PDB file of C-alpha atoms in Angstrom:
ATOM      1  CA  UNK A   1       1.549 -14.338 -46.948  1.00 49.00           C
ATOM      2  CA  UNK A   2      -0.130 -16.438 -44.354  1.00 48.00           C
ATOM      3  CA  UNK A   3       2.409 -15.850 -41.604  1.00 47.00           C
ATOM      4  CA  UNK A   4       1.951 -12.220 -42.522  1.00 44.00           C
ATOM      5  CA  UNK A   5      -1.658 -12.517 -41.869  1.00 42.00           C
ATOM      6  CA  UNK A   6      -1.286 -14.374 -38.413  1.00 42.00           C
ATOM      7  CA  UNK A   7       1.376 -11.766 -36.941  1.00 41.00           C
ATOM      8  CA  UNK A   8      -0.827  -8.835 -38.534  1.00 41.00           C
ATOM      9  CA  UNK A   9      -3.691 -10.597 -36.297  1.00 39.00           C
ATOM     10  CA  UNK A  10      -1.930 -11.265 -33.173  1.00 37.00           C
ATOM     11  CA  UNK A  11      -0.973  -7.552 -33.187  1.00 37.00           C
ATOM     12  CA  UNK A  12      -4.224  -6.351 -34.257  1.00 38.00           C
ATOM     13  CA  UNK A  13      -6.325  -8.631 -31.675  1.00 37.00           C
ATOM     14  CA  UNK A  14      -5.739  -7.663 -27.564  1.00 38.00           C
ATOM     15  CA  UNK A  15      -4.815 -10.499 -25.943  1.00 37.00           C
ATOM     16  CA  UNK A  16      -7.149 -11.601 -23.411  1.00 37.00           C
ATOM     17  CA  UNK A  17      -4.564 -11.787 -20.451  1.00 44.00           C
ATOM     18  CA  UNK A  18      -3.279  -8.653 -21.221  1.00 48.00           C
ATOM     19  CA  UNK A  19      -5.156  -6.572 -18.619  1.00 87.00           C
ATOM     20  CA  UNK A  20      -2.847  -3.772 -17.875  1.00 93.00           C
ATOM     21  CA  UNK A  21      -4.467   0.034 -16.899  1.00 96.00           C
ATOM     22  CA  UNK A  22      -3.744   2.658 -19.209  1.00 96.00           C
ATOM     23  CA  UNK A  23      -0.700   4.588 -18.307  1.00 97.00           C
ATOM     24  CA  UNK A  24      -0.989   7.389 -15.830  1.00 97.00           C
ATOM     25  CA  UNK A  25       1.203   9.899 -17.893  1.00 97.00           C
ATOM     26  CA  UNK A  26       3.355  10.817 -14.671  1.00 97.00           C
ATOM     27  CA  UNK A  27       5.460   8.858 -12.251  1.00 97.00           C
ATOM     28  CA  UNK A  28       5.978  10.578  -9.709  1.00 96.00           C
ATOM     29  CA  UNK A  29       8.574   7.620  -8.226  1.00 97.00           C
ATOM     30  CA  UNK A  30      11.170   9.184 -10.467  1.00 96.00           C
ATOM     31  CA  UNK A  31      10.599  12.718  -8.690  1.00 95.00           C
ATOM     32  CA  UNK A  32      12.145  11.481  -5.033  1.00 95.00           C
ATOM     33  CA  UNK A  33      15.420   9.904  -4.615  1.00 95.00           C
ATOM     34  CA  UNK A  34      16.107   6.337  -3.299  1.00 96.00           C
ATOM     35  CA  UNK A  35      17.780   6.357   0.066  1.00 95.00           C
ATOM     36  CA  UNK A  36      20.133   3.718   1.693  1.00 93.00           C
ATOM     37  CA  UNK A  37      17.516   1.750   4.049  1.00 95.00           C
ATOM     38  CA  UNK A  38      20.046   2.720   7.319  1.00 93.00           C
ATOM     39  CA  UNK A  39      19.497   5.948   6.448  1.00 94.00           C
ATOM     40  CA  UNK A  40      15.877   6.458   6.824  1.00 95.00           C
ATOM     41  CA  UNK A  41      14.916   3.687   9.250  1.00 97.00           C
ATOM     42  CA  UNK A  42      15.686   1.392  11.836  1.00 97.00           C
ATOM     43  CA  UNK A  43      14.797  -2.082  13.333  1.00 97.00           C
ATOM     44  CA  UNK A  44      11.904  -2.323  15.273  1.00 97.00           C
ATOM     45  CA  UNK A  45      11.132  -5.420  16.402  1.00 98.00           C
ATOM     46  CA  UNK A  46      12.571  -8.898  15.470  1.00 98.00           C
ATOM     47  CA  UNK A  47      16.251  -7.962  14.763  1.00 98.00           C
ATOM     48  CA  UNK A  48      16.897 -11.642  14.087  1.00 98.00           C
ATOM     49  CA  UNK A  49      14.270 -11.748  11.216  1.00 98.00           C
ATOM     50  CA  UNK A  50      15.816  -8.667   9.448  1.00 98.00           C
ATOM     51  CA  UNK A  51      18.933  -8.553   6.822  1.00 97.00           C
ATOM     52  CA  UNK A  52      20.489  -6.236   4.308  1.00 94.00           C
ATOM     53  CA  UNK A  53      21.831  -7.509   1.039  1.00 92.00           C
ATOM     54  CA  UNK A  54      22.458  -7.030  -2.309  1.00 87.00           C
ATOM     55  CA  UNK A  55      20.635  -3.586  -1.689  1.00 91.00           C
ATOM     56  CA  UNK A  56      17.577  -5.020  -0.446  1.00 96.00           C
ATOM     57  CA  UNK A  57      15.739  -5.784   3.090  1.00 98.00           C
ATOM     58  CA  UNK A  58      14.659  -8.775   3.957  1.00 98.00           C
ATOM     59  CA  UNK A  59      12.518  -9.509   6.528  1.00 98.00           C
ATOM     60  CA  UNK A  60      10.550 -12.851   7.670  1.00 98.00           C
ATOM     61  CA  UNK A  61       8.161 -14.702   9.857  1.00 98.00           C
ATOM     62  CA  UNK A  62       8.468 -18.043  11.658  1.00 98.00           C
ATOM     63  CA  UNK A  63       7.104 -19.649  14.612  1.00 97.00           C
ATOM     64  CA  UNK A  64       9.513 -17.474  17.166  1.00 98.00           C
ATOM     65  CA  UNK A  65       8.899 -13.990  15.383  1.00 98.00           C
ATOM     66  CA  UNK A  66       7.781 -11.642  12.913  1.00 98.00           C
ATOM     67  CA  UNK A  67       9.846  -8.340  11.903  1.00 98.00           C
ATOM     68  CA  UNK A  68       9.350  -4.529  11.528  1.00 98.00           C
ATOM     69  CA  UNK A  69      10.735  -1.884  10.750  1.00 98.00           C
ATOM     70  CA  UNK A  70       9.926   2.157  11.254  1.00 98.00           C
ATOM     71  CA  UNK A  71      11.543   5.167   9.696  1.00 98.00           C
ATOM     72  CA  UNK A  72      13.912   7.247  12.329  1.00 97.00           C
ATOM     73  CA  UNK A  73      11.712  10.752  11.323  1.00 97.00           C
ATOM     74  CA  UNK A  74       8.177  11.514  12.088  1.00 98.00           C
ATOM     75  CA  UNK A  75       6.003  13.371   8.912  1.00 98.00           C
ATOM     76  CA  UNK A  76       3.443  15.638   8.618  1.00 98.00           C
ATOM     77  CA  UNK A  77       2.835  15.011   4.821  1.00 98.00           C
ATOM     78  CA  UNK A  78       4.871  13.187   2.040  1.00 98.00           C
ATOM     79  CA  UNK A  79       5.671  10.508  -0.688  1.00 98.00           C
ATOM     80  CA  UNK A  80       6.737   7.261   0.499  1.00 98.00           C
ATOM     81  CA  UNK A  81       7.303   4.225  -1.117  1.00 98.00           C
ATOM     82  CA  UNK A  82       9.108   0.809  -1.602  1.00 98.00           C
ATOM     83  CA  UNK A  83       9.751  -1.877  -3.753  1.00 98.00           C
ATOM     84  CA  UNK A  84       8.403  -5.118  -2.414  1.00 98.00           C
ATOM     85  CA  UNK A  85       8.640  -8.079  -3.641  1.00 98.00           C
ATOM     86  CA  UNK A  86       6.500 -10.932  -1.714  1.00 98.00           C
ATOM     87  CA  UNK A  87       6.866 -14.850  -1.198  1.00 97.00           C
ATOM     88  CA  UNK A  88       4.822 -17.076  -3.633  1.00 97.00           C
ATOM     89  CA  UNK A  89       3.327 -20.720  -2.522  1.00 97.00           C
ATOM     90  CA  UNK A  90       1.128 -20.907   0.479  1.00 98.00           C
ATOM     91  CA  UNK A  91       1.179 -17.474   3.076  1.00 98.00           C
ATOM     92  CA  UNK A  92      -2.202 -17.677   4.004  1.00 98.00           C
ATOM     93  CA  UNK A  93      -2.999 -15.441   7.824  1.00 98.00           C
ATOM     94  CA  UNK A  94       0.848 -13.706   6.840  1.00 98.00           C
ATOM     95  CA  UNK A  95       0.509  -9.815   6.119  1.00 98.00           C
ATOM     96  CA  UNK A  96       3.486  -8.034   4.705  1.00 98.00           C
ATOM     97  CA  UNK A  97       2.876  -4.557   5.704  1.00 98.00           C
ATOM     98  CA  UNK A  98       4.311  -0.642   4.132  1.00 98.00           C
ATOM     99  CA  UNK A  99       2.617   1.703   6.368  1.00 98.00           C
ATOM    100  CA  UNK A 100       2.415   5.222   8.068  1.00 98.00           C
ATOM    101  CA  UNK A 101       1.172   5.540  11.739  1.00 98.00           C
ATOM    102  CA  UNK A 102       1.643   7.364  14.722  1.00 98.00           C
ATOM    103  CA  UNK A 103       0.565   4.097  17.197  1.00 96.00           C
ATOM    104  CA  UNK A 104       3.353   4.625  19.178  1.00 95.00           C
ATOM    105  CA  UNK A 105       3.068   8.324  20.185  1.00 95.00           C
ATOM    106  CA  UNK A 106      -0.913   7.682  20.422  1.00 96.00           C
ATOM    107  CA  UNK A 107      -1.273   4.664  21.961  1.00 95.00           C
ATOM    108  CA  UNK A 108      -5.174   3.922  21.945  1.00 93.00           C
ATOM    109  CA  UNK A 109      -6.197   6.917  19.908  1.00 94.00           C
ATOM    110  CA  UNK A 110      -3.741   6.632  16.483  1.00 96.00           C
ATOM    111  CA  UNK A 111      -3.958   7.523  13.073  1.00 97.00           C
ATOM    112  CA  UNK A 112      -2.965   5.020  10.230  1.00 98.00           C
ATOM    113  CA  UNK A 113      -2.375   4.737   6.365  1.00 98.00           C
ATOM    114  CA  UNK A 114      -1.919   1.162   5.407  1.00 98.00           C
ATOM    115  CA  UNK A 115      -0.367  -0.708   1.883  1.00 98.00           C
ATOM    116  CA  UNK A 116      -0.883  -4.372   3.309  1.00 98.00           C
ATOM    117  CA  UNK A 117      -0.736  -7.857   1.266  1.00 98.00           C
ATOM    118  CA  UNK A 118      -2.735 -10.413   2.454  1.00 98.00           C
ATOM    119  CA  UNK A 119      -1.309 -13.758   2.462  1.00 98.00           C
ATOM    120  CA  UNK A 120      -3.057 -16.725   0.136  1.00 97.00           C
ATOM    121  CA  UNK A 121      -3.107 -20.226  -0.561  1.00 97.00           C
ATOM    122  CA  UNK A 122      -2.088 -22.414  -3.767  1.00 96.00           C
ATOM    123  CA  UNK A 123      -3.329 -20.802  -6.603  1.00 94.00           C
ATOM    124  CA  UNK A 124      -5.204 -17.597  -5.537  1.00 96.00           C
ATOM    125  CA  UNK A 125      -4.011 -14.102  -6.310  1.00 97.00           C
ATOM    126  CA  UNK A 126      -2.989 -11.807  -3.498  1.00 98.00           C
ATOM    127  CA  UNK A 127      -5.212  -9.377  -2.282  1.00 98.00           C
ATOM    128  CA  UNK A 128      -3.661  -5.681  -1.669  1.00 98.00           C
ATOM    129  CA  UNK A 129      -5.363  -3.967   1.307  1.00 98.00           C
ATOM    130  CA  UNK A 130      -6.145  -0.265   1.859  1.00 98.00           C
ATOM    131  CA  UNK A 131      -6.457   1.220   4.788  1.00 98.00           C
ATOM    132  CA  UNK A 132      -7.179   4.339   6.294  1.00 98.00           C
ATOM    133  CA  UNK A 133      -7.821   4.381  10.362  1.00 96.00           C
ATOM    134  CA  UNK A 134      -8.334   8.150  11.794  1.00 96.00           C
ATOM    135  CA  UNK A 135      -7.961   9.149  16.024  1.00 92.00           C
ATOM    136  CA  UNK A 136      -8.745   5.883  17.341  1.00 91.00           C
ATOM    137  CA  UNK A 137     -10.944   4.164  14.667  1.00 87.00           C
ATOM    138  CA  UNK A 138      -8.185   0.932  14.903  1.00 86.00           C
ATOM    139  CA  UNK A 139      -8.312   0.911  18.457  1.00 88.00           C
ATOM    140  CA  UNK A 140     -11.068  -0.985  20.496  1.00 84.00           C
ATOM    141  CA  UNK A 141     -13.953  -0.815  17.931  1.00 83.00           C
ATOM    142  CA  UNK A 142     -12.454  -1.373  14.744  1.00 88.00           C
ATOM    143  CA  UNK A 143     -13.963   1.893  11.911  1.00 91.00           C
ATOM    144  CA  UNK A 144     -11.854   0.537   8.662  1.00 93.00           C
ATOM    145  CA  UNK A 145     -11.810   2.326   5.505  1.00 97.00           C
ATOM    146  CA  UNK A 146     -10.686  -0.514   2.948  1.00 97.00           C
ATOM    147  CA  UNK A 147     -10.819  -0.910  -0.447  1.00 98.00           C
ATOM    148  CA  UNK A 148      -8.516  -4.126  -1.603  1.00 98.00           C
ATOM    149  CA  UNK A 149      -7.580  -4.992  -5.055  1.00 98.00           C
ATOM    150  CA  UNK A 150      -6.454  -8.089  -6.808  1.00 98.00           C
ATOM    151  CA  UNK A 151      -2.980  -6.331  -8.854  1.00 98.00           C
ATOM    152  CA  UNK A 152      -3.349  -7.117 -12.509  1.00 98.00           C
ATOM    153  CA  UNK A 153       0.833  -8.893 -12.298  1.00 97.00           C
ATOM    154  CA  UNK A 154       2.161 -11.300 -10.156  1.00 97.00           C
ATOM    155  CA  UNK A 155       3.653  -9.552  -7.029  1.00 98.00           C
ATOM    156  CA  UNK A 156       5.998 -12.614  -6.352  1.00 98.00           C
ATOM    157  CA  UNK A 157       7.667 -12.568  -9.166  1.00 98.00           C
ATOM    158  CA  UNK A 158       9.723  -9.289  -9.425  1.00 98.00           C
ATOM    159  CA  UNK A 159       9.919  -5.871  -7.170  1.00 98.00           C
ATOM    160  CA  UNK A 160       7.138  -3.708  -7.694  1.00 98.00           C
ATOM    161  CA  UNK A 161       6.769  -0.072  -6.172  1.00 98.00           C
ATOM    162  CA  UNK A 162       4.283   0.989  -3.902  1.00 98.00           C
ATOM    163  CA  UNK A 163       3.700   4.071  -2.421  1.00 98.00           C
ATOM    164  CA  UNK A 164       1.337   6.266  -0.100  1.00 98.00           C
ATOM    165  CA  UNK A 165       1.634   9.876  -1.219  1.00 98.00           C
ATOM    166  CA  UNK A 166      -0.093  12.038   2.084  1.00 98.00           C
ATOM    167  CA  UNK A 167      -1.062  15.658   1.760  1.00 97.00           C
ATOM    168  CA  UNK A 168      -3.250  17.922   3.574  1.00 96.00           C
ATOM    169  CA  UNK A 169      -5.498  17.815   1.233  1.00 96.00           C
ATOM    170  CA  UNK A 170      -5.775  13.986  -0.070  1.00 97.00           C
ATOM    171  CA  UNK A 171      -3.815  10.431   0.308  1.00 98.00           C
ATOM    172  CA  UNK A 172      -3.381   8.483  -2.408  1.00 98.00           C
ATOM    173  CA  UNK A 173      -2.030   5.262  -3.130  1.00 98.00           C
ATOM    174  CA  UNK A 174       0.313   4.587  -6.240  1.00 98.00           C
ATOM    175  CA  UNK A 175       1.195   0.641  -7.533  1.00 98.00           C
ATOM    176  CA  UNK A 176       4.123   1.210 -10.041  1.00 98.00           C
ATOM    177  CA  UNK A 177       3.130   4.921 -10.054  1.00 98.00           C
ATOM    178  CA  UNK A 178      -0.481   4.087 -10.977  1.00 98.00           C
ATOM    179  CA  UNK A 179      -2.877   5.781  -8.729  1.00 98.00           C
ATOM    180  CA  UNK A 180      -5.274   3.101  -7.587  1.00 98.00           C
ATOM    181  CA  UNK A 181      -7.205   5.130  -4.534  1.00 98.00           C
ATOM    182  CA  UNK A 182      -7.698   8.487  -3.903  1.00 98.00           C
ATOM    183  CA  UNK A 183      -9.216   9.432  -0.165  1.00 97.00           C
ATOM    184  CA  UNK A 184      -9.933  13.151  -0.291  1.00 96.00           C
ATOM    185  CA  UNK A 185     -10.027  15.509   3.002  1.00 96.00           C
ATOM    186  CA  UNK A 186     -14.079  15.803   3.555  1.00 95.00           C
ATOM    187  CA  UNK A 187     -13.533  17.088   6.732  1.00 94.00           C
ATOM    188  CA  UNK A 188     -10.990  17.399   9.732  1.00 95.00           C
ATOM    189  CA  UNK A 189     -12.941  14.161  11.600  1.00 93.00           C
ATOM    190  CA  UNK A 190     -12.141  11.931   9.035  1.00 95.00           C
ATOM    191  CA  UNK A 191      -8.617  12.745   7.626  1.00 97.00           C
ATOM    192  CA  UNK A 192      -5.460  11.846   9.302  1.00 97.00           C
ATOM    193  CA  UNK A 193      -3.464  15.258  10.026  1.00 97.00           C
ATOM    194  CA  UNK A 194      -1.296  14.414  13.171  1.00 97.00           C
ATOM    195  CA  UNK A 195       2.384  13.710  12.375  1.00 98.00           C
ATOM    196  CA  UNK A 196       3.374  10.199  11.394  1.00 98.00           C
ATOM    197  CA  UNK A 197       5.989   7.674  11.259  1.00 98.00           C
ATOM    198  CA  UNK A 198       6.838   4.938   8.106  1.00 98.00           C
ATOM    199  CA  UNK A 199       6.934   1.257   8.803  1.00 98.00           C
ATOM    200  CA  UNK A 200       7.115  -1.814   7.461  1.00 98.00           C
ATOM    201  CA  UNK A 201       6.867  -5.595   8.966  1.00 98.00           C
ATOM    202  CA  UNK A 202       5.752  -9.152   8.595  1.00 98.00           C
ATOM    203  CA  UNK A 203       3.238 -10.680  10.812  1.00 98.00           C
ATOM    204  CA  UNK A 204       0.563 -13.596  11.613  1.00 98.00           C
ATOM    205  CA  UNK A 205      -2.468 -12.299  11.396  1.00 97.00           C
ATOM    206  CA  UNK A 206      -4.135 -15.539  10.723  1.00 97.00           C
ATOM    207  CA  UNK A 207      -7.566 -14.460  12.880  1.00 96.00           C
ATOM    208  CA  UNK A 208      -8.595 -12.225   9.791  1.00 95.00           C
ATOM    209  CA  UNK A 209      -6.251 -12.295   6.840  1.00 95.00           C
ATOM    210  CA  UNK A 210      -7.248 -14.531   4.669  1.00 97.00           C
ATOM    211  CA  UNK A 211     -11.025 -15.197   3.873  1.00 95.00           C
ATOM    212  CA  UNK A 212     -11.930 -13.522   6.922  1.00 93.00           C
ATOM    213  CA  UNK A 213      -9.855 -15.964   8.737  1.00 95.00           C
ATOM    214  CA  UNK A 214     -10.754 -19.110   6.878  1.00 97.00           C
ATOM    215  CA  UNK A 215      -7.125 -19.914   6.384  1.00 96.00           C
ATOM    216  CA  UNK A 216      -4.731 -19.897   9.080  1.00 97.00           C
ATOM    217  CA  UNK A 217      -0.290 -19.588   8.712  1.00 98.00           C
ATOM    218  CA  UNK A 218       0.865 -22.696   8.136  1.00 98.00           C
ATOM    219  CA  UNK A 219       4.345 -23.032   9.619  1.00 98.00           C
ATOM    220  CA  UNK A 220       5.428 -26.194   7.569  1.00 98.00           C
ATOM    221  CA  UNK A 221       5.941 -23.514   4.890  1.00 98.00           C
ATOM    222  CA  UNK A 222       7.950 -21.332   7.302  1.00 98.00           C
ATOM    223  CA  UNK A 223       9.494 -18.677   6.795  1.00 98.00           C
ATOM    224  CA  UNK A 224       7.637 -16.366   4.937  1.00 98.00           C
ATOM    225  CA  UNK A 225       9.737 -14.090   3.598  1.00 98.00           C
ATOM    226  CA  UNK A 226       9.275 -10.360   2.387  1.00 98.00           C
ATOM    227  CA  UNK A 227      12.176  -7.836   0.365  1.00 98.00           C
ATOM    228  CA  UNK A 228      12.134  -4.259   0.461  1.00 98.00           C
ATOM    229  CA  UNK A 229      14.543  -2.172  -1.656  1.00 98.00           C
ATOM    230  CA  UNK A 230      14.401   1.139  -3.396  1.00 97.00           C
ATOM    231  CA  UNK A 231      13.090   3.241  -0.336  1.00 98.00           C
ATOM    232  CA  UNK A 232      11.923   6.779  -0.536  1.00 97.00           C
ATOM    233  CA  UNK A 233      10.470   8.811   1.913  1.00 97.00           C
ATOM    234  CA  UNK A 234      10.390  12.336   1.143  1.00 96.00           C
ATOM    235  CA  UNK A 235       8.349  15.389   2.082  1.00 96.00           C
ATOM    236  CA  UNK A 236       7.607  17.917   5.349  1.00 97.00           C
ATOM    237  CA  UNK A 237       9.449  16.382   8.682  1.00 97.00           C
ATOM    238  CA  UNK A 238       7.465  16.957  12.066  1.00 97.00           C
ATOM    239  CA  UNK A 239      10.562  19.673  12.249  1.00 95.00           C
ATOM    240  CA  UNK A 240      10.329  21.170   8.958  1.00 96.00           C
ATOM    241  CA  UNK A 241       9.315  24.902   9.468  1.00 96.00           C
ATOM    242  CA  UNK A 242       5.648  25.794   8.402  1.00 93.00           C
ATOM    243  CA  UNK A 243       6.341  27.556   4.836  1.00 95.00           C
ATOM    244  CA  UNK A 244       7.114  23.662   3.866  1.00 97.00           C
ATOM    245  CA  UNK A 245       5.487  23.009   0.852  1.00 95.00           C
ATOM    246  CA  UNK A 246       3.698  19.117   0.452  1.00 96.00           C
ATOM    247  CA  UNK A 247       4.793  17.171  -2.349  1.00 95.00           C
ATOM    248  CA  UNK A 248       2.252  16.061  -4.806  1.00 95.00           C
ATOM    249  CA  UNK A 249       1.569  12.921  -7.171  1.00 95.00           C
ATOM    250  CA  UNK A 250       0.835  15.385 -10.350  1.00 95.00           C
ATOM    251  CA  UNK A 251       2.730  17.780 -12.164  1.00 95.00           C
ATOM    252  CA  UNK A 252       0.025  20.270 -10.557  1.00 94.00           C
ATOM    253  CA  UNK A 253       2.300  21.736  -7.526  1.00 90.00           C
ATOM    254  CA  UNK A 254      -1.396  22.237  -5.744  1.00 90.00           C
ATOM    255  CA  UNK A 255      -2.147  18.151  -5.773  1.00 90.00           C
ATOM    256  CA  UNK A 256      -4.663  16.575  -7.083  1.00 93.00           C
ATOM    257  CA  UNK A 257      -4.282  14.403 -10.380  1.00 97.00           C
ATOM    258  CA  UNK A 258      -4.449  14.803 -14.048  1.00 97.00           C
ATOM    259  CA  UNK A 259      -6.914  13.619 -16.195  1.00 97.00           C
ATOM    260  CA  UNK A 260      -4.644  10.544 -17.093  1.00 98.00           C
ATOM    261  CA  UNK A 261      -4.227   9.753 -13.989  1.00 98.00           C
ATOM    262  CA  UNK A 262      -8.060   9.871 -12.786  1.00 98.00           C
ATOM    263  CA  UNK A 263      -8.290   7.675 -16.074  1.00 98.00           C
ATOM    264  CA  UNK A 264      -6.005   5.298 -15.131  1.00 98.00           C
ATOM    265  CA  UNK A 265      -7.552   5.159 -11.043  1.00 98.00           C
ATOM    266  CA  UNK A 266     -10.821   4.466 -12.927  1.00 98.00           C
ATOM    267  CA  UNK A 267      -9.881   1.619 -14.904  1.00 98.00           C
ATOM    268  CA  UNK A 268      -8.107  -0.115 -12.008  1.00 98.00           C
ATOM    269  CA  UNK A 269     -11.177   0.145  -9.486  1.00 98.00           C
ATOM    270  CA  UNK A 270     -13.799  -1.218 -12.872  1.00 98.00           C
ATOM    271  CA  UNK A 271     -10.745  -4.327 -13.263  1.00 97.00           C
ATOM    272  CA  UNK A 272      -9.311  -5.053  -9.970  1.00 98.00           C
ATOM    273  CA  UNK A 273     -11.057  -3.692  -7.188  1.00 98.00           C
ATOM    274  CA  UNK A 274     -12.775  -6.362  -5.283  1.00 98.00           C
ATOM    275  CA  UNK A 275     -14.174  -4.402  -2.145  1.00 98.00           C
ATOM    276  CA  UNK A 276     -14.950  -1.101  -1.132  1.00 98.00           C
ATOM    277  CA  UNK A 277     -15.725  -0.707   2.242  1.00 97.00           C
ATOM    278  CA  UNK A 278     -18.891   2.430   1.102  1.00 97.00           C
ATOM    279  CA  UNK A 279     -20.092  -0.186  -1.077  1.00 96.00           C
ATOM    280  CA  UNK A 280     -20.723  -2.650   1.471  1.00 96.00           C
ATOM    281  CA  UNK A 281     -24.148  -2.531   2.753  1.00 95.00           C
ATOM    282  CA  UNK A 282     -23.603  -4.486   5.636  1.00 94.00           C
ATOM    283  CA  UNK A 283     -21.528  -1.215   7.388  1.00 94.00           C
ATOM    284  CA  UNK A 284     -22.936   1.102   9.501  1.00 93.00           C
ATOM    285  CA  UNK A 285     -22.047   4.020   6.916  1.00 93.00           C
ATOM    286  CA  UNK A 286     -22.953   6.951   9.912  1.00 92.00           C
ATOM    287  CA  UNK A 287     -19.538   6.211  11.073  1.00 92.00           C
ATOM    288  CA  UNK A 288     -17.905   6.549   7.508  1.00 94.00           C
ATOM    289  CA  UNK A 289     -19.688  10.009   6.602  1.00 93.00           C
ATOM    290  CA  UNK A 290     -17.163  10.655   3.735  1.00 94.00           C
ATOM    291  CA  UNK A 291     -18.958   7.906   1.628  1.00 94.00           C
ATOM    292  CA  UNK A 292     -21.756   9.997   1.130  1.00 84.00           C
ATOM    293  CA  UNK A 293     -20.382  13.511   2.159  1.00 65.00           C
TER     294      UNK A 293
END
């Protein structure tokens, strides 16, 4: 009867560690197909760094190079994701990077959608960055739109999916098919519309990374190593013809999210969200008019 009572107590009382958001009620992962990684992309820099096994990508950093890696099609809107699964131990100033941008066709005036870890040392979580950059606000004087998040698993320990789903009317960003951002279209100045590209890569970035540059890459822990697998990248090609229709991250075919989901977006930014660039008071917010639009 006793050992009745315990289990009926453990089952009864949450656990304190178990911080998980409520499901979203839709994954829209399962929607798009996985595609061979030679099939949608192509090396980009650092061809030594870079190799494809046991259906995965793996690319890392060391004191001769990074890696990257960019998708062979431009987009105008879309899902695209990955699997990632990131190096544990010390990787403080290292960002491992899933991103859409058009750099290279803009140079000095781009647009750019960012999913980027930033490296850590012993015993501190990961932080995911969020990143939005519109016509030039990454170039020169820096305008960033982030929101970062501590993830409520260990992202070293298996492959998790993440994904930037970009319409014209809203991006959102999906961990494991749980929306954790939405950045609506306020208004043509501050929403990227110009076609992009997919990348992904592994750099030092030790002037800002971690703590604001507190902790540098440390190359007696070289390499740094970051796996890809499970691509997707599906939606309206810079080629497809105009009656193209954007995918969206609902079962609505118009976008947007369900209630579910907005509950699930909620929870995440009360548990896990540990800066929002509107929030911060120290930001000239007359360059980031969709805070208060």
């Amino acid at each position: 009867m006793a050992s009745f009572l315990f289990l009926l107590l453990i089952l009864l009382v949450p656990s304190s560690n178990a911080q998980w958001p409520p499901s979203p009620g839709y994954w829209p992962s399962s929607r798009f197909n996985s595609m061979s990684f030679y099939k949608g992309y192509k090396n980009l820099w650092g061809p030594s760094h870079q190799s494809f096994g046991q259906n995965a990508l793996t690319i890392w950093l060391d004191r001769t190079s990074g890696s990257g890696f960019k998708s062979v099609r431009p987009f105008r809107s879309g899902y695209f994701g990955a699997s990632i699964k990131l190096q544990p131990g010390y990787t403080a100033g290292v960002i491992t990077a899933f991103y859409l941008s058009n750099n290279e066709a803009h140079p000095g005036f781009h647009d750019e959608v960012d999913i980027e870890f930033l490296g850590t040392t012993f015993g501190k979580p990961y932080t995911l960055q969020t990143n939005v950059y519109i016509r030039g606000s990454g170039d020169g004087r820096i305008i960033g739109r982030e929101m970062k998040f501590h993830l409520w698993f260990d992202p070293t320990q298996n492959f998790h999916h993440y994904a930037i789903l970009w319409s014209p009317k809203e991006l959102i960003f999906l961990v494991d098919d749980v929306p954790i951002r939405r950045y609506p279209r306020k208004s043509d100045a501050t929403f990227p519309l110009r076609p992009m590209w997919v990348y992904g890569s592994i750099w030092d970035a030790s002037s800002w990374a971690t703590e604001d540059g507190k902790y540098k890459a440390d190359y007696k822990y070289q390499p740094f190593v970051a796996r890809y697998t499970n691509f997707k990248a599906t939606g309206c090609s810079a080629y497809s013809p105009a009656w193209c229709h954007p995918v969206s991250a609902s079962p609505f075919r118009s976008g947007g999210l369900t209630r579910q989901q907005y509950r699930a977006i909620r929870w995440v930014q009360s548990h896990n969200l540990v800066y929002d660039y509107c929030r911060d008071s120290k930001r000239d917010h007359s360059l980031t008019p969709e805070c208060w639009g």
